[in-house]
Amino acid sequence: MSRTRASQVALPDLRGRTALVTGASDGVGVEIARGLAGAGADLVLPVRNRGKGARAIDAIRDGAPDIRVSLRDLDLARLASVDALAAALRAEGTPLDIVVLNAGIVLLGDPERHVSSDGFELHFQTNFLGHFALTTALLPLLQEHGTRVVVQLSLAAAIARPDWNDLQSERRYSPLRAYGASKAALGLFAYELARRSAAEGWGISVQLSHPGVVPDTGIAPAMRARQRSDAGRRLAQRLGNTPAQAAQPALRAAVTDAVALTARPGFFGPSGMMHFGGAAEALRPYRRLADPAAGARMWAVAEKLLRDRADTVRA
């Protein structure tokens, strides 16, 4: 499907609702925030770079001049930053109606394995562990307000799987492998969050989405550089959706009614060939992410990693 033909999701009136979107300073994230603001939602935008965040807010206000926006600090690669944001939101009692876990990195073209200041492989922490820490730290707030949590995955999660003996790619590393594994971990967490909410009566609903291929973001140059032929580079440029179109699956996930808070989240992505691009539609979930044993195991692993890290900091 042509990148110009993907339709926009019709959003309901979101006035009086508050949405938090991670990774909203550029790319697909800012378009998700723009769509929610256009429907009247107030925004909480946690960003790593305040300058980029301020510019993103200016761009959003071009179409929604009356929106209320709270710009916050968040670096998912620093657990102290995650803890500080969660503590502030809990203390304020900020009513979060929608939370979109969108931020992520993929270091295509860089063969070096990078580690965060907390000691975790960078894809693993930024894409998964940081979001896990933020969401679980906010659970009392999310339960209080019956929050809709939208988890932004990737096409890579359809084929990737965590290596339980090498979750942080210490033995075998490539950026695409580490990225895919981190997104698979995030998907397992999303399903486990839905299961726990349904079993414990938390009132949190969970939906999943993926944007397809988005050539006009930071990932694209490295992808195109890997193409050896001119035809391959042109094809990579044409694949998928624009950032605004790629935001539509997450927006649809944010407003489509979940099935009565069940342990089976909805899943939305592009409708075109191989789900690279096209209008947002409901898709068949990636089956391996719905494995309850793997979901519970990933949750337990993440909790232990966070506890061990906290013990190390206290020591």
mmCIF file of C-alpha atoms in Angstrom:
data_model
loop_
_atom_site.group_PDB
_atom_site.id
_atom_site.type_symbol
_atom_site.label_atom_id
_atom_site.label_comp_id
_atom_site.label_asym_id
_atom_site.label_seq_id
_atom_site.Cartn_x
_atom_site.Cartn_y
_atom_site.Cartn_z
ATOM 1 C CA MET A 1 0.000 0.000 0.000
ATOM 2 C CA SER A 2 1.225 3.512 -0.821
ATOM 3 C CA ARG A 3 2.523 5.533 2.084
ATOM 4 C CA THR A 4 -0.022 8.266 1.245
ATOM 5 C CA ARG A 5 -3.155 6.106 1.470
ATOM 6 C CA ALA A 6 -3.287 5.043 5.114
ATOM 7 C CA SER A 7 -6.408 6.575 6.701
ATOM 8 C CA GLN A 8 -6.559 8.365 10.036
ATOM 9 C CA VAL A 9 -8.254 6.818 13.060
ATOM 10 C CA ALA A 10 -11.414 8.648 14.150
ATOM 11 C CA LEU A 11 -10.832 9.408 17.818
ATOM 12 C CA PRO A 12 -13.612 10.061 20.333
ATOM 13 C CA ASP A 13 -13.771 13.217 22.416
ATOM 14 C CA LEU A 14 -10.951 12.901 24.952
ATOM 15 C CA ARG A 15 -11.504 16.173 26.778
ATOM 16 C CA GLY A 16 -11.011 15.686 30.503
ATOM 17 C CA ARG A 17 -8.724 12.694 29.918
ATOM 18 C CA THR A 18 -4.952 12.646 30.491
ATOM 19 C CA ALA A 19 -2.505 10.670 28.374
ATOM 20 C CA LEU A 20 1.154 9.927 29.083
ATOM 21 C CA VAL A 21 3.286 9.068 26.036
ATOM 22 C CA THR A 22 6.927 8.032 26.301
ATOM 23 C CA GLY A 23 9.236 8.893 23.429
ATOM 24 C CA ALA A 24 7.046 11.763 22.245
ATOM 25 C CA SER A 25 9.802 14.263 21.447
ATOM 26 C CA ASP A 26 10.005 13.135 17.808
ATOM 27 C CA GLY A 27 9.133 10.413 15.305
ATOM 28 C CA VAL A 28 6.049 8.272 15.802
ATOM 29 C CA GLY A 29 5.741 9.315 19.454
ATOM 30 C CA VAL A 30 5.108 12.972 18.744
ATOM 31 C CA GLU A 31 2.436 11.957 16.226
ATOM 32 C CA ILE A 32 0.712 9.768 18.825
ATOM 33 C CA ALA A 33 0.740 12.727 21.215
ATOM 34 C CA ARG A 34 -0.495 15.039 18.450
ATOM 35 C CA GLY A 35 -3.428 12.725 17.719
ATOM 36 C CA LEU A 36 -4.451 12.463 21.374
ATOM 37 C CA ALA A 37 -4.139 16.221 21.846
ATOM 38 C CA GLY A 38 -6.215 16.835 18.739
ATOM 39 C CA ALA A 39 -9.005 14.825 20.362
ATOM 40 C CA GLY A 40 -8.798 17.025 23.467
ATOM 41 C CA ALA A 41 -6.628 14.968 25.835
ATOM 42 C CA ASP A 42 -4.255 16.615 28.278
ATOM 43 C CA LEU A 43 -0.701 15.362 27.851
ATOM 44 C CA VAL A 44 2.112 14.236 30.119
ATOM 45 C CA LEU A 45 5.242 13.979 27.996
ATOM 46 C CA PRO A 46 8.284 12.466 29.716
ATOM 47 C CA VAL A 47 11.351 13.093 27.548
ATOM 48 C CA ARG A 48 15.105 12.597 27.722
ATOM 49 C CA ASN A 49 15.886 15.855 25.896
ATOM 50 C CA ARG A 50 13.886 18.850 27.119
ATOM 51 C CA GLY A 51 14.849 20.981 24.130
ATOM 52 C CA LYS A 52 13.407 18.427 21.711
ATOM 53 C CA GLY A 53 10.413 18.017 23.972
ATOM 54 C CA ALA A 54 9.686 21.740 23.948
ATOM 55 C CA ARG A 55 9.914 21.833 20.153
ATOM 56 C CA ALA A 56 7.554 18.867 19.932
ATOM 57 C CA ILE A 57 5.031 20.668 22.139
ATOM 58 C CA ASP A 58 5.211 23.732 19.889
ATOM 59 C CA ALA A 59 4.470 21.510 16.891
ATOM 60 C CA ILE A 60 1.559 19.829 18.671
ATOM 61 C CA ARG A 61 0.107 23.206 19.674
ATOM 62 C CA ASP A 62 -0.010 24.247 16.026
ATOM 63 C CA GLY A 63 -3.031 21.971 15.669
ATOM 64 C CA ALA A 64 -4.312 22.070 19.249
ATOM 65 C CA PRO A 65 -3.484 25.491 20.702
ATOM 66 C CA ASP A 66 -5.541 25.029 23.877
ATOM 67 C CA ILE A 67 -4.023 21.756 25.075
ATOM 68 C CA ARG A 68 -2.535 21.382 28.524
ATOM 69 C CA VAL A 69 0.870 19.717 28.477
ATOM 70 C CA SER A 70 3.201 18.725 31.301
ATOM 71 C CA LEU A 71 6.779 18.201 30.138
ATOM 72 C CA ARG A 72 8.672 15.791 32.399
ATOM 73 C CA ASP A 73 12.155 14.319 32.570
ATOM 74 C CA LEU A 74 12.627 10.638 31.770
ATOM 75 C CA ASP A 75 15.655 8.682 30.651
ATOM 76 C CA LEU A 76 14.651 5.029 30.446
ATOM 77 C CA ALA A 77 18.333 4.093 30.405
ATOM 78 C CA ARG A 78 18.717 5.498 33.951
ATOM 79 C CA LEU A 79 16.589 3.783 36.579
ATOM 80 C CA ALA A 80 17.005 6.733 38.954
ATOM 81 C CA SER A 81 15.231 8.881 36.361
ATOM 82 C CA VAL A 82 12.421 6.325 36.038
ATOM 83 C CA ASP A 83 12.017 6.158 39.811
ATOM 84 C CA ALA A 84 11.955 9.955 40.130
ATOM 85 C CA LEU A 85 9.211 10.356 37.519
ATOM 86 C CA ALA A 86 7.075 7.595 39.028
ATOM 87 C CA ALA A 87 7.463 9.036 42.533
ATOM 88 C CA ALA A 88 6.470 12.515 41.339
ATOM 89 C CA LEU A 89 3.382 11.273 39.491
ATOM 90 C CA ARG A 90 2.293 9.168 42.451
ATOM 91 C CA ALA A 91 2.763 12.076 44.861
ATOM 92 C CA GLU A 92 0.729 14.369 42.628
ATOM 93 C CA GLY A 93 -1.967 11.746 42.073
ATOM 94 C CA THR A 94 -1.878 12.560 38.375
ATOM 95 C CA PRO A 95 -4.956 10.873 36.820
ATOM 96 C CA LEU A 96 -3.522 8.890 33.915
ATOM 97 C CA ASP A 97 -6.313 7.615 31.678
ATOM 98 C CA ILE A 98 -4.016 6.463 28.864
ATOM 99 C CA VAL A 99 -0.359 5.420 29.051
ATOM 100 C CA VAL A 100 1.473 4.718 25.785
ATOM 101 C CA LEU A 101 4.794 2.895 26.172
ATOM 102 C CA ASN A 102 6.276 4.012 22.880
ATOM 103 C CA ALA A 103 9.904 5.061 23.460
ATOM 104 C CA GLY A 104 12.626 2.817 22.137
ATOM 105 C CA ILE A 105 15.991 2.578 20.447
ATOM 106 C CA VAL A 106 17.593 0.404 17.810
ATOM 107 C CA LEU A 107 21.305 0.880 17.140
ATOM 108 C CA LEU A 108 21.429 -0.538 13.626
ATOM 109 C CA GLY A 109 24.821 -0.125 12.023
ATOM 110 C CA ASP A 110 26.672 -0.084 15.350
ATOM 111 C CA PRO A 111 28.308 -3.481 16.038
ATOM 112 C CA GLU A 112 29.378 -2.508 19.567
ATOM 113 C CA ARG A 113 27.314 -3.721 22.513
ATOM 114 C CA HIS A 114 26.383 -0.751 24.704
ATOM 115 C CA VAL A 115 25.595 -0.900 28.426
ATOM 116 C CA SER A 116 23.611 1.634 30.436
ATOM 117 C CA SER A 117 24.922 3.325 33.560
ATOM 118 C CA ASP A 118 22.833 0.792 35.494
ATOM 119 C CA GLY A 119 24.769 -2.068 33.905
ATOM 120 C CA PHE A 120 22.127 -3.388 31.492
ATOM 121 C CA GLU A 121 22.382 -3.849 27.724
ATOM 122 C CA LEU A 122 20.997 -0.651 26.241
ATOM 123 C CA HIS A 123 18.182 -2.086 24.076
ATOM 124 C CA PHE A 124 17.074 -4.332 26.944
ATOM 125 C CA GLN A 125 16.849 -1.471 29.423
ATOM 126 C CA THR A 126 15.481 1.267 27.172
ATOM 127 C CA ASN A 127 12.883 -0.775 25.335
ATOM 128 C CA PHE A 128 11.827 -3.165 28.094
ATOM 129 C CA LEU A 129 13.241 -2.879 31.602
ATOM 130 C CA GLY A 130 12.793 0.891 31.925
ATOM 131 C CA HIS A 131 9.169 0.626 30.803
ATOM 132 C CA PHE A 132 8.618 -2.316 33.163
ATOM 133 C CA ALA A 133 10.046 -0.301 36.052
ATOM 134 C CA LEU A 134 7.912 2.741 35.219
ATOM 135 C CA THR A 135 4.674 0.804 34.800
ATOM 136 C CA THR A 136 5.043 -1.322 37.921
ATOM 137 C CA ALA A 137 6.030 1.718 39.988
ATOM 138 C CA LEU A 138 2.843 3.442 38.796
ATOM 139 C CA LEU A 139 0.541 0.468 39.436
ATOM 140 C CA PRO A 140 -1.341 2.095 42.357
ATOM 141 C CA LEU A 141 -2.085 5.118 40.191
ATOM 142 C CA LEU A 142 -3.046 3.013 37.170
ATOM 143 C CA GLN A 143 -5.379 0.861 39.263
ATOM 144 C CA GLU A 144 -7.017 3.916 40.798
ATOM 145 C CA HIS A 145 -7.904 5.380 37.419
ATOM 146 C CA GLY A 146 -8.563 2.217 35.387
ATOM 147 C CA THR A 147 -5.820 3.199 32.958
ATOM 148 C CA ARG A 148 -5.553 1.960 29.388
ATOM 149 C CA VAL A 149 -1.940 0.891 28.776
ATOM 150 C CA VAL A 150 -0.829 0.752 25.133
ATOM 151 C CA VAL A 151 2.384 -1.160 24.511
ATOM 152 C CA GLN A 152 4.167 -0.307 21.270
ATOM 153 C CA LEU A 153 5.892 -3.370 19.845
ATOM 154 C CA SER A 154 7.648 -3.956 16.538
ATOM 155 C CA LEU A 155 7.560 -6.303 13.581
ATOM 156 C CA ALA A 156 10.772 -7.700 15.053
ATOM 157 C CA ALA A 157 8.782 -9.088 17.987
ATOM 158 C CA ALA A 158 6.992 -11.452 15.600
ATOM 159 C CA ILE A 159 10.149 -13.460 14.961
ATOM 160 C CA ALA A 160 12.399 -12.654 17.928
ATOM 161 C CA ARG A 161 12.414 -14.495 21.195
ATOM 162 C CA PRO A 162 14.318 -13.940 24.424
ATOM 163 C CA ASP A 163 17.301 -16.182 25.022
ATOM 164 C CA TRP A 164 16.759 -17.015 28.684
ATOM 165 C CA ASN A 165 20.443 -17.868 29.037
ATOM 166 C CA ASP A 166 21.564 -14.620 27.398
ATOM 167 C CA LEU A 167 18.817 -12.031 27.901
ATOM 168 C CA GLN A 168 21.232 -9.118 27.559
ATOM 169 C CA SER A 169 23.190 -10.421 24.568
ATOM 170 C CA GLU A 170 26.460 -10.806 26.459
ATOM 171 C CA ARG A 171 27.465 -13.974 24.621
ATOM 172 C CA ARG A 172 26.120 -13.198 21.165
ATOM 173 C CA TYR A 173 25.359 -9.635 20.148
ATOM 174 C CA SER A 174 23.984 -7.875 17.121
ATOM 175 C CA PRO A 175 21.881 -4.719 17.327
ATOM 176 C CA LEU A 176 18.926 -6.208 15.455
ATOM 177 C CA ARG A 177 18.955 -9.354 17.604
ATOM 178 C CA ALA A 178 19.136 -7.307 20.815
ATOM 179 C CA TYR A 179 16.374 -4.995 19.593
ATOM 180 C CA GLY A 180 14.055 -7.845 18.643
ATOM 181 C CA ALA A 181 14.634 -9.633 21.935
ATOM 182 C CA SER A 182 13.904 -6.468 23.901
ATOM 183 C CA LYS A 183 10.623 -5.950 22.046
ATOM 184 C CA ALA A 184 9.673 -9.597 22.593
ATOM 185 C CA ALA A 185 10.359 -9.107 26.310
ATOM 186 C CA LEU A 186 8.131 -6.025 26.263
ATOM 187 C CA GLY A 187 5.362 -8.021 24.601
ATOM 188 C CA LEU A 188 5.599 -10.814 27.181
ATOM 189 C CA PHE A 189 5.351 -8.167 29.905
ATOM 190 C CA ALA A 190 2.256 -6.642 28.249
ATOM 191 C CA TYR A 191 0.428 -9.954 28.215
ATOM 192 C CA GLU A 192 1.420 -10.694 31.802
ATOM 193 C CA LEU A 193 0.190 -7.251 32.869
ATOM 194 C CA ALA A 194 -3.157 -8.008 31.231
ATOM 195 C CA ARG A 195 -3.350 -11.412 32.941
ATOM 196 C CA ARG A 196 -2.535 -10.007 36.369
ATOM 197 C CA SER A 197 -4.997 -7.158 35.964
ATOM 198 C CA ALA A 198 -7.777 -9.588 35.024
ATOM 199 C CA ALA A 199 -6.932 -12.042 37.822
ATOM 200 C CA GLU A 200 -6.455 -9.451 40.546
ATOM 201 C CA GLY A 201 -9.192 -7.014 39.504
ATOM 202 C CA TRP A 202 -6.764 -4.150 38.955
ATOM 203 C CA GLY A 203 -9.024 -2.472 36.379
ATOM 204 C CA ILE A 204 -6.119 -1.832 33.989
ATOM 205 C CA SER A 205 -6.767 -2.641 30.333
ATOM 206 C CA VAL A 206 -3.907 -3.448 27.979
ATOM 207 C CA GLN A 207 -3.679 -3.119 24.205
ATOM 208 C CA LEU A 208 -0.728 -3.745 21.903
ATOM 209 C CA SER A 209 0.302 -2.043 18.687
ATOM 210 C CA HIS A 210 3.130 -1.853 16.209
ATOM 211 C CA PRO A 211 3.845 0.934 13.692
ATOM 212 C CA GLY A 212 5.114 -1.195 10.816
ATOM 213 C CA VAL A 213 8.047 0.199 8.856
ATOM 214 C CA VAL A 214 8.585 3.953 9.199
ATOM 215 C CA PRO A 215 11.260 5.184 6.763
ATOM 216 C CA ASP A 216 11.119 8.812 7.964
ATOM 217 C CA THR A 217 12.563 8.105 11.406
ATOM 218 C CA GLY A 218 16.060 7.656 12.788
ATOM 219 C CA ILE A 219 16.030 3.909 12.111
ATOM 220 C CA ALA A 220 15.698 4.344 8.370
ATOM 221 C CA PRO A 221 19.146 5.710 7.413
ATOM 222 C CA ALA A 222 20.898 2.687 8.898
ATOM 223 C CA MET A 223 18.415 0.354 7.227
ATOM 224 C CA ARG A 224 18.958 2.002 3.857
ATOM 225 C CA ALA A 225 22.717 1.918 4.320
ATOM 226 C CA ARG A 226 22.501 -1.876 4.551
ATOM 227 C CA GLN A 227 20.914 -2.084 1.093
ATOM 228 C CA ARG A 228 23.575 -2.802 -1.529
ATOM 229 C CA SER A 229 21.633 -1.866 -4.658
ATOM 230 C CA ASP A 230 19.979 1.372 -5.731
ATOM 231 C CA ALA A 231 16.731 -0.554 -6.203
ATOM 232 C CA GLY A 232 16.977 -1.907 -2.663
ATOM 233 C CA ARG A 233 17.564 1.559 -1.244
ATOM 234 C CA ARG A 234 14.606 2.972 -3.187
ATOM 235 C CA LEU A 235 12.388 0.136 -1.968
ATOM 236 C CA ALA A 236 13.453 0.716 1.651
ATOM 237 C CA GLN A 237 12.615 4.413 1.226
ATOM 238 C CA ARG A 238 9.126 3.636 -0.112
ATOM 239 C CA LEU A 239 8.162 0.918 2.358
ATOM 240 C CA GLY A 240 5.782 1.589 5.177
ATOM 241 C CA ASN A 241 4.047 4.677 6.456
ATOM 242 C CA THR A 242 4.920 8.211 7.397
ATOM 243 C CA PRO A 243 5.292 8.845 11.157
ATOM 244 C CA ALA A 244 1.778 10.318 11.258
ATOM 245 C CA GLN A 245 0.334 7.220 9.609
ATOM 246 C CA ALA A 246 2.495 4.912 11.723
ATOM 247 C CA ALA A 247 0.981 6.479 14.854
ATOM 248 C CA GLN A 248 -2.508 5.272 13.917
ATOM 249 C CA PRO A 249 -2.256 1.706 15.326
ATOM 250 C CA ALA A 250 -1.282 3.037 18.764
ATOM 251 C CA LEU A 251 -4.063 5.630 18.604
ATOM 252 C CA ARG A 252 -6.572 2.960 17.703
ATOM 253 C CA ALA A 253 -5.274 0.811 20.566
ATOM 254 C CA ALA A 254 -5.677 3.774 22.913
ATOM 255 C CA VAL A 255 -9.382 4.230 22.228
ATOM 256 C CA THR A 256 -10.761 0.870 21.076
ATOM 257 C CA ASP A 257 -12.750 -0.860 23.791
ATOM 258 C CA ALA A 258 -10.847 -3.785 25.259
ATOM 259 C CA VAL A 259 -12.668 -7.084 25.698
ATOM 260 C CA ALA A 260 -13.929 -6.648 29.254
ATOM 261 C CA LEU A 261 -10.510 -6.381 30.857
ATOM 262 C CA THR A 262 -9.541 -9.899 29.839
ATOM 263 C CA ALA A 263 -6.087 -11.402 29.763
ATOM 264 C CA ARG A 264 -6.072 -11.223 25.951
ATOM 265 C CA PRO A 265 -5.148 -7.729 24.786
ATOM 266 C CA GLY A 266 -6.117 -6.411 21.381
ATOM 267 C CA PHE A 267 -3.351 -5.900 18.833
ATOM 268 C CA PHE A 268 -3.267 -3.258 16.110
ATOM 269 C CA GLY A 269 -0.901 -2.623 13.234
ATOM 270 C CA PRO A 270 -0.754 -1.613 9.563
ATOM 271 C CA SER A 271 -3.019 -3.521 7.178
ATOM 272 C CA GLY A 272 -0.775 -3.505 4.098
ATOM 273 C CA MET A 273 1.513 -6.132 2.625
ATOM 274 C CA MET A 274 3.514 -7.896 5.355
ATOM 275 C CA HIS A 275 2.075 -5.237 7.713
ATOM 276 C CA PHE A 276 4.809 -2.811 6.665
ATOM 277 C CA GLY A 277 2.333 0.019 6.024
ATOM 278 C CA GLY A 278 -1.292 0.852 5.400
ATOM 279 C CA ALA A 279 -4.286 1.786 7.511
ATOM 280 C CA ALA A 280 -4.475 0.604 11.110
ATOM 281 C CA GLU A 281 -6.472 -2.549 11.730
ATOM 282 C CA ALA A 282 -6.856 -5.298 14.310
ATOM 283 C CA LEU A 283 -4.270 -8.027 13.723
ATOM 284 C CA ARG A 284 -3.729 -11.538 14.975
ATOM 285 C CA PRO A 285 -1.470 -11.266 18.042
ATOM 286 C CA TYR A 286 1.990 -12.766 17.960
ATOM 287 C CA ARG A 287 1.245 -16.153 19.504
ATOM 288 C CA ARG A 288 4.543 -16.689 21.278
ATOM 289 C CA LEU A 289 4.050 -13.487 23.292
ATOM 290 C CA ALA A 290 0.838 -14.888 24.799
ATOM 291 C CA ASP A 291 2.631 -17.783 26.532
ATOM 292 C CA PRO A 292 1.639 -17.366 30.212
ATOM 293 C CA ALA A 293 4.655 -19.263 31.533
ATOM 294 C CA ALA A 294 7.056 -17.074 29.544
ATOM 295 C CA GLY A 295 5.198 -13.925 30.597
ATOM 296 C CA ALA A 296 5.340 -14.816 34.276
ATOM 297 C CA ARG A 297 9.010 -15.739 33.921
ATOM 298 C CA MET A 298 9.883 -12.429 32.243
ATOM 299 C CA TRP A 299 8.044 -10.473 34.961
ATOM 300 C CA ALA A 300 9.935 -12.401 37.665
ATOM 301 C CA VAL A 301 13.272 -11.850 35.920
ATOM 302 C CA ALA A 302 12.632 -8.111 35.621
ATOM 303 C CA GLU A 303 11.619 -7.821 39.271
ATOM 304 C CA LYS A 304 14.774 -9.618 40.364
ATOM 305 C CA LEU A 305 16.995 -7.444 38.172
ATOM 306 C CA LEU A 306 15.434 -4.310 39.667
ATOM 307 C CA ARG A 307 15.754 -5.621 43.231
ATOM 308 C CA ASP A 308 19.386 -6.596 42.693
ATOM 309 C CA ARG A 309 20.129 -3.199 41.199
ATOM 310 C CA ALA A 310 18.452 -1.423 44.129
ATOM 311 C CA ASP A 311 20.447 -3.543 46.608
ATOM 312 C CA THR A 312 23.665 -2.636 44.798
ATOM 313 C CA VAL A 313 22.841 1.088 44.906
ATOM 314 C CA ARG A 314 21.998 0.931 48.632
ATOM 315 C CA ALA A 315 25.226 -0.916 49.358
#
